[in-house]
Short mmCIF file of C-alpha atoms and ligand atoms in Angstrom, two decimals:
data_model
loop_
_atom_site.label_atom_id
_atom_site.label_comp_id
_atom_site.label_asym_id
_atom_site.label_seq_id
_atom_site.Cartn_x
_atom_site.Cartn_y
_atom_site.Cartn_z
CA MET A 1 -12.46 3.24 -7.24
CA ILE A 2 -13.57 -0.37 -7.77
CA GLU A 3 -16.92 -1.80 -6.81
CA ILE A 4 -17.68 -5.46 -7.15
CA ARG A 5 -21.24 -6.57 -6.62
CA ASN A 6 -22.42 -10.16 -6.25
CA LEU A 7 -19.76 -11.57 -8.52
CA THR A 8 -20.08 -15.25 -9.38
CA LYS A 9 -18.06 -17.34 -11.80
CA LYS A 10 -18.91 -20.92 -12.63
CA TYR A 11 -16.83 -23.30 -14.73
CA GLY A 12 -19.51 -25.78 -15.70
CA GLU A 13 -20.92 -26.92 -12.40
CA HIS A 14 -17.85 -25.82 -10.48
CA ILE A 15 -18.23 -22.51 -8.63
CA ALA A 16 -14.84 -20.75 -8.68
CA VAL A 17 -16.09 -17.41 -7.32
CA SER A 18 -19.25 -17.31 -5.25
CA ASP A 19 -21.21 -14.09 -4.76
CA ILE A 20 -18.27 -11.82 -3.93
CA SER A 21 -18.95 -8.15 -3.13
CA LEU A 22 -16.23 -5.72 -2.18
CA GLU A 23 -15.13 -2.13 -2.47
CA ILE A 24 -11.65 -0.81 -3.23
CA LYS A 25 -10.91 2.77 -2.24
CA PRO A 26 -8.17 4.90 -3.82
CA GLY A 27 -4.60 5.11 -2.60
CA LYS A 28 -4.20 1.89 -0.65
CA VAL A 29 -2.53 -1.46 -1.16
CA TYR A 30 -5.06 -4.29 -0.99
CA GLY A 31 -4.27 -7.96 -0.67
CA PHE A 32 -6.19 -10.98 -1.91
CA LEU A 33 -4.98 -13.75 0.35
CA GLY A 34 -6.01 -17.36 -0.06
CA PRO A 35 -4.77 -20.88 -0.74
CA ASN A 36 -4.29 -22.21 -4.27
CA GLY A 37 -7.62 -22.68 -6.00
CA ALA A 38 -9.37 -20.10 -3.79
CA GLY A 39 -10.49 -17.99 -6.74
CA LYS A 40 -7.98 -15.11 -6.64
CA SER A 41 -6.87 -15.24 -10.27
CA THR A 42 -10.42 -15.76 -11.48
CA THR A 43 -11.54 -12.65 -9.56
CA MET A 44 -8.62 -10.61 -10.91
CA ASN A 45 -9.26 -11.76 -14.47
CA ILE A 46 -12.86 -10.63 -14.13
CA ILE A 47 -11.98 -7.24 -12.63
CA THR A 48 -9.56 -6.59 -15.48
CA GLY A 49 -12.04 -7.64 -18.15
CA TYR A 50 -10.12 -10.76 -19.29
CA LEU A 51 -12.89 -13.07 -18.24
CA ALA A 52 -16.65 -12.64 -18.19
CA PRO A 53 -18.42 -13.45 -14.92
CA THR A 54 -21.42 -15.75 -14.77
CA SER A 55 -23.25 -13.00 -12.90
CA GLY A 56 -22.53 -9.80 -11.00
CA GLU A 57 -21.15 -6.35 -11.68
CA VAL A 58 -17.73 -4.71 -11.75
CA ILE A 59 -17.53 -0.91 -11.77
CA ILE A 60 -14.09 0.62 -12.32
CA ASP A 61 -13.85 4.33 -11.54
CA GLY A 62 -17.50 4.76 -12.50
CA HIS A 63 -17.33 2.57 -15.64
CA ASP A 64 -18.93 -0.85 -15.94
CA ILE A 65 -16.24 -3.21 -17.23
CA TYR A 66 -18.71 -4.80 -19.70
CA LYS A 67 -20.71 -1.81 -20.80
CA GLU A 68 -17.73 0.56 -21.11
CA PRO A 69 -14.70 -1.72 -21.36
CA GLU A 70 -12.41 0.85 -23.00
CA GLU A 71 -12.89 3.48 -20.32
CA ALA A 72 -12.72 0.92 -17.51
CA LYS A 73 -9.62 -0.83 -18.84
CA ALA A 74 -7.82 2.49 -19.35
CA CYS A 75 -7.72 2.86 -15.55
CA ILE A 76 -6.06 -0.52 -14.97
CA GLY A 77 -2.59 -2.00 -15.32
CA TYR A 78 -2.48 -5.75 -14.90
CA LEU A 79 0.24 -8.28 -14.27
CA PRO A 80 -1.45 -11.68 -14.69
CA GLU A 81 -0.14 -14.85 -13.06
CA ILE A 82 1.62 -15.68 -16.34
CA PRO A 83 2.99 -12.37 -17.65
CA PRO A 84 1.79 -11.57 -21.18
CA LEU A 85 5.28 -11.29 -22.60
CA TYR A 86 6.20 -11.58 -26.26
CA VAL A 87 9.32 -13.54 -25.53
CA ASP A 88 10.91 -13.04 -28.96
CA MET A 89 10.87 -9.28 -28.55
CA LYS A 90 13.55 -7.13 -26.98
CA VAL A 91 12.60 -5.55 -23.67
CA GLU A 92 12.43 -1.95 -24.86
CA GLU A 93 10.75 -2.92 -28.13
CA TYR A 94 8.09 -4.87 -26.21
CA LEU A 95 7.42 -2.02 -23.78
CA LYS A 96 7.06 0.46 -26.65
CA PHE A 97 4.57 -1.92 -28.22
CA VAL A 98 2.60 -2.07 -24.97
CA ALA A 99 2.70 1.73 -24.69
CA GLU A 100 1.14 1.98 -28.15
CA LEU A 101 -1.56 -0.51 -27.20
CA LYS A 102 -2.27 1.51 -24.09
CA LYS A 103 -2.63 4.60 -26.24
CA VAL A 104 0.26 6.55 -24.78
CA LYS A 105 0.75 9.57 -27.08
CA LYS A 106 3.36 8.90 -29.79
CA GLU A 107 5.62 11.71 -28.68
CA ASP A 108 5.57 10.48 -25.06
CA ILE A 109 6.29 6.81 -25.71
CA SER A 110 10.09 6.91 -25.40
CA LYS A 111 9.95 8.95 -22.24
CA GLU A 112 7.31 6.70 -20.69
CA VAL A 113 9.19 3.49 -21.54
CA ASN A 114 12.38 4.97 -20.07
CA ARG A 115 10.50 5.96 -16.95
CA VAL A 116 9.14 2.44 -16.28
CA MET A 117 12.43 0.77 -17.19
CA ASN A 118 14.21 3.04 -14.76
CA LEU A 119 11.67 2.46 -12.00
CA THR A 120 11.79 -1.33 -12.32
CA ARG A 121 15.57 -1.28 -12.90
CA ILE A 122 15.61 -3.07 -16.21
CA ASP A 123 17.51 -0.34 -18.15
CA ASP A 124 20.54 -2.58 -18.30
CA VAL A 125 18.63 -5.30 -20.20
CA SER A 126 16.62 -2.98 -22.46
CA GLY A 127 18.25 -4.42 -25.62
CA ARG A 128 17.99 -8.10 -24.60
CA ILE A 129 15.52 -10.63 -25.98
CA ILE A 130 12.93 -11.34 -23.25
CA ASN A 131 13.27 -15.10 -23.69
CA ASN A 132 16.91 -14.94 -22.55
CA LEU A 133 16.20 -13.13 -19.30
CA SER A 134 16.17 -14.67 -15.83
CA LYS A 135 12.86 -15.22 -14.02
CA GLY A 136 13.48 -12.15 -11.84
CA TYR A 137 14.10 -9.86 -14.81
CA ARG A 138 11.13 -11.25 -16.72
CA GLN A 139 8.88 -10.60 -13.76
CA ARG A 140 10.15 -7.02 -13.66
CA VAL A 141 9.42 -6.61 -17.37
CA GLY A 142 5.91 -7.90 -16.67
CA PHE A 143 5.62 -5.43 -13.84
CA ALA A 144 6.95 -2.60 -16.03
CA GLN A 145 4.28 -3.32 -18.66
CA SER A 146 1.56 -3.09 -16.00
CA ILE A 147 2.50 0.44 -14.96
CA ILE A 148 2.96 1.94 -18.41
CA GLY A 149 0.81 5.03 -18.77
CA SER A 150 0.48 5.35 -14.95
CA PRO A 151 -2.92 3.66 -14.61
CA LYS A 152 -4.86 4.63 -11.48
CA ILE A 153 -5.17 0.99 -10.48
CA VAL A 154 -2.43 -1.64 -10.65
CA ILE A 155 -3.40 -5.30 -10.21
CA LEU A 156 -0.67 -7.87 -9.61
CA ASP A 157 -1.40 -11.61 -9.48
CA GLU A 158 1.15 -13.41 -7.28
CA PRO A 159 3.93 -10.99 -8.27
CA THR A 160 6.64 -12.67 -6.19
CA VAL A 161 6.07 -16.32 -7.09
CA GLY A 162 9.29 -18.00 -8.20
CA LEU A 163 11.55 -15.13 -7.17
CA ASP A 164 14.52 -15.50 -4.83
CA PRO A 165 14.58 -13.62 -1.50
CA ASN A 166 16.51 -10.61 -2.86
CA GLN A 167 14.20 -10.30 -5.82
CA ILE A 168 11.19 -10.62 -3.50
CA LYS A 169 12.47 -7.73 -1.43
CA GLU A 170 12.98 -5.61 -4.56
CA MET A 171 9.50 -6.44 -5.81
CA ARG A 172 7.99 -5.52 -2.44
CA ASP A 173 9.83 -2.19 -2.44
CA LEU A 174 8.57 -1.51 -5.95
CA ILE A 175 4.99 -2.25 -4.93
CA LYS A 176 5.32 0.00 -1.89
CA SER A 177 6.70 2.81 -4.04
CA LEU A 178 3.59 2.60 -6.21
CA SER A 179 1.21 3.06 -3.31
CA ASP A 180 1.77 6.84 -3.13
CA SER A 181 0.23 7.44 -6.52
CA HIS A 182 -1.73 4.28 -7.37
CA THR A 183 -4.31 1.96 -5.93
CA VAL A 184 -2.73 -1.48 -5.84
CA ILE A 185 -4.29 -4.91 -5.52
CA LEU A 186 -2.04 -7.91 -5.23
CA SER A 187 -2.70 -11.56 -4.57
CA SER A 188 -0.72 -14.19 -2.74
CA HIS A 189 -1.17 -17.54 -1.05
CA ILE A 190 1.48 -16.51 1.47
CA LEU A 191 0.38 -14.51 4.46
CA SER A 192 3.71 -12.73 5.11
CA GLU A 193 3.65 -11.48 1.53
CA ILE A 194 0.34 -9.73 2.15
CA SER A 195 1.02 -8.55 5.69
CA GLU A 196 4.37 -6.99 4.60
CA THR A 197 2.98 -5.00 1.71
CA CYS A 198 -0.75 -4.42 2.13
CA SER A 199 -2.78 -2.28 4.49
CA HIS A 200 -6.05 -4.09 3.82
CA VAL A 201 -6.71 -7.75 3.25
CA PHE A 202 -9.48 -9.85 1.77
CA ILE A 203 -9.06 -13.47 2.75
CA ILE A 204 -10.58 -15.64 0.03
CA ASN A 205 -11.33 -19.32 0.42
CA LYS A 206 -13.31 -21.58 -1.87
CA GLY A 207 -14.57 -18.63 -3.87
CA LYS A 208 -15.85 -16.68 -0.87
CA ILE A 209 -14.51 -13.71 1.07
CA ILE A 210 -14.13 -14.94 4.63
CA ALA A 211 -12.40 -11.87 6.06
CA ASN A 212 -12.29 -8.23 4.99
CA ASP A 213 -10.30 -5.97 7.27
CA SER A 214 -7.11 -4.02 7.85
CA ILE A 215 -4.09 -6.18 8.68
CA GLU A 216 -3.92 -4.44 12.04
CA ASN A 217 -7.55 -5.10 12.98
CA LEU A 218 -7.29 -8.67 11.86
CA SER A 219 -4.37 -9.46 14.17
CA ASN A 220 -5.91 -7.50 17.05
CA TYR A 221 -9.28 -9.13 16.62
CA PHE A 222 -7.97 -12.63 16.85
CA ASN A 223 -5.55 -11.91 19.65
CA SER A 224 -8.27 -10.29 21.71
CA HIS A 225 -9.96 -13.69 22.05
CA GLN A 226 -8.45 -15.68 24.85
CA VAL A 227 -7.90 -19.36 24.10
CA LEU A 228 -6.98 -21.71 26.94
CA ASP A 229 -5.45 -25.18 26.64
CA ILE A 230 -6.33 -27.14 29.74
CA LEU A 231 -5.48 -30.62 30.98
CA ALA A 232 -7.83 -31.73 33.76
CA LYS A 233 -8.64 -34.91 35.65
CA GLY A 234 -12.33 -35.73 35.47
CA ASP A 235 -15.21 -36.83 33.31
CA LEU A 236 -15.12 -35.39 29.79
CA ASP A 237 -18.80 -34.53 29.45
CA LYS A 238 -18.98 -33.10 32.93
CA CYS A 239 -15.96 -30.83 32.33
CA LYS A 240 -17.49 -29.60 29.13
CA GLU A 241 -20.85 -28.96 30.75
CA ILE A 242 -19.37 -26.99 33.65
CA ILE A 243 -17.28 -24.71 31.45
CA THR A 244 -19.90 -24.19 28.78
CA LYS A 245 -22.23 -22.70 31.42
CA LEU A 246 -19.71 -20.03 32.45
CA GLU A 247 -20.25 -16.44 31.46
CA GLY A 248 -17.71 -15.14 28.96
CA VAL A 249 -16.98 -18.57 27.47
CA SER A 250 -17.83 -18.79 23.78
CA SER A 251 -16.82 -22.37 23.02
CA VAL A 252 -15.40 -25.51 24.60
CA ASP A 253 -13.79 -28.49 22.89
CA ALA A 254 -13.03 -31.62 24.89
CA LEU A 255 -10.93 -34.67 24.01
CA PRO A 256 -9.73 -37.56 26.15
CA GLY A 257 -6.19 -36.90 27.49
CA ALA A 258 -3.27 -39.29 26.97
CA GLU A 259 -3.41 -40.39 30.59
CA GLU A 260 -6.41 -42.46 31.73
CA GLY A 261 -9.15 -40.28 33.27
CA THR A 262 -7.82 -36.99 31.97
CA VAL A 263 -9.41 -34.53 29.56
CA LYS A 264 -7.87 -32.00 27.20
CA LEU A 265 -9.98 -28.88 26.89
CA VAL A 266 -9.74 -25.97 24.54
CA VAL A 267 -11.73 -23.05 25.89
CA GLU A 268 -12.36 -19.96 23.82
CA ALA A 269 -13.48 -16.77 25.57
CA GLU A 270 -15.55 -13.91 24.26
CA GLN A 271 -13.66 -10.88 23.01
CA GLY A 272 -11.80 -9.08 25.78
CA LYS A 273 -12.74 -11.60 28.51
CA ASP A 274 -10.26 -13.36 30.77
CA VAL A 275 -11.91 -16.58 31.99
CA ARG A 276 -8.92 -18.32 33.60
CA GLU A 277 -10.08 -17.75 37.17
CA ASP A 278 -13.74 -18.66 36.58
CA VAL A 279 -12.73 -21.83 34.78
CA SER A 280 -10.37 -23.00 37.50
CA LEU A 281 -12.79 -22.18 40.33
CA ALA A 282 -15.70 -23.87 38.56
CA LEU A 283 -13.75 -27.05 37.92
CA SER A 284 -12.28 -27.28 41.40
CA SER A 285 -15.66 -26.71 43.06
CA GLU A 286 -16.74 -29.91 41.28
CA LYS A 287 -13.60 -31.67 42.52
CA ILE A 288 -12.01 -31.67 39.09
CA SER A 289 -8.27 -30.99 39.28
CA ILE A 290 -6.43 -28.90 36.75
CA PHE A 291 -3.05 -30.37 35.83
CA GLU A 292 -2.19 -27.74 33.25
CA MET A 293 -3.59 -24.48 31.93
CA LYS A 294 -1.95 -22.27 29.35
CA GLU A 295 -2.98 -19.33 27.26
CA ASP A 296 -2.64 -19.90 23.57
CA VAL A 297 -1.69 -16.74 21.70
CA LYS A 298 -2.66 -16.92 18.05
CA SER A 299 -0.55 -15.42 15.33
CA LEU A 300 -2.07 -14.09 12.14
CA GLU A 301 -0.56 -17.15 10.45
CA ASP A 302 -2.52 -19.48 12.77
CA VAL A 303 -5.67 -17.55 12.03
CA PHE A 304 -5.16 -17.76 8.30
CA LEU A 305 -4.46 -21.50 8.44
CA GLU A 306 -7.48 -22.07 10.63
CA LEU A 307 -9.77 -20.08 8.36
CA THR A 308 -8.61 -21.76 5.19
CA SER A 309 -7.41 -25.23 6.13
CA GLU A 310 -10.57 -27.31 6.22
CA GLU A 311 -10.52 -29.79 3.39
CA GLY A 312 -8.59 -27.51 1.02
CA GLU A 313 -9.08 -28.22 -2.65
CA GLU A 314 -6.74 -30.01 -5.05
P1 ADP B 1 -6.32 -19.07 -7.26
O1 ADP B 1 -5.81 -18.02 -8.20
O2 ADP B 1 -6.82 -18.53 -5.97
O3 ADP B 1 -5.32 -20.16 -7.06
P2 ADP B 1 -8.16 -19.70 -9.42
O4 ADP B 1 -8.98 -18.48 -9.59
O5 ADP B 1 -7.06 -19.92 -10.39
O6 ADP B 1 -7.61 -19.75 -7.92
O7 ADP B 1 -9.10 -20.97 -9.47
C1 ADP B 1 -10.31 -21.05 -8.73
C2 ADP B 1 -10.99 -22.37 -9.03
O8 ADP B 1 -11.46 -22.38 -10.37
C3 ADP B 1 -10.10 -23.59 -8.90
O9 ADP B 1 -10.88 -24.62 -8.36
C4 ADP B 1 -9.68 -23.89 -10.30
O10 ADP B 1 -9.42 -25.26 -10.46
C5 ADP B 1 -10.91 -23.47 -11.10
N1 ADP B 1 -10.56 -23.00 -12.45
C6 ADP B 1 -9.78 -21.95 -12.77
N2 ADP B 1 -9.71 -21.75 -14.11
C7 ADP B 1 -10.50 -22.71 -14.66
C8 ADP B 1 -10.86 -23.04 -16.01
N3 ADP B 1 -10.42 -22.35 -17.05
N4 ADP B 1 -11.70 -24.11 -16.18
C9 ADP B 1 -12.17 -24.81 -15.14
N5 ADP B 1 -11.88 -24.55 -13.86
C10 ADP B 1 -11.05 -23.51 -13.60
MG1 MG B 2 -3.97 -17.80 -9.01
#
């Protein structure tokens, strides 16, 4: 449905998107997850043809967004980070205007506008000036404009930012209801937002995709690596050396403990391995006592923070 190949966007010397390649298949809800400044909006603006990339290709349903922009754009509905609302217009008037722009047939416009107003529950404000609406209603108008004409692909940039919890729930339900008949891509800097709504996630950090998997696989993958927090009494380098040599151990970090002569160790095991016994036997055979050992279970939130936290931008 969408193919992105080697996409790069530079602003002057600054690389906002760096050699991203990905594939979007029909009928799923995809999430772009990443901290502020990661490059989510830039990527979405390129996919939707609002912004030209520095290099790379975007193919939408078989059409290159630059060589055949009309055909490509006809497949996409887009809710940018700042909704493209004409705030002096009335809701219904604005949506009719959008329907015309999107080349909905004249005789179908009223029906189509009623359909999207009904779906996004803005019928009751159809005659109001957009400028006078609350943030929640405005966001729904923005959402309504993105689904006019039932595009195959709906792209939503941070659709729940600034909404209250009830409005967030409504927006999530709306997005889920789209997934039966549309391919949806949404972005967020909040993990729960993505894990609640999406089946597949791309984690983006500093312009690069650092994870590309189903939500389920991502949580399983990280939880299938055992991580042990250990407090031992002994020489730091020696502890590290002993554990590093063990089979099934993938990494060891060692720091001096708070108490004189103790060491804090973080031991990471290879996927599916339980190294608790080997570690304790190896240390005690070298007369190193273990004061504490506990298994650290990582949540998806921990994983996300770990992947994206190093010297975040701005
Ligand atoms: P996100 O949507 O993930 O928060 P953006 O795509 O908005 O990230 O931004 C990615 C990077 O590109 C950031 O470092 C941002 O400062 C930079 N950037 C975005 N738009 C511009 C612009 N018009 N000019 C210069 N730099 C920009
Ligand atoms: Mg953004």
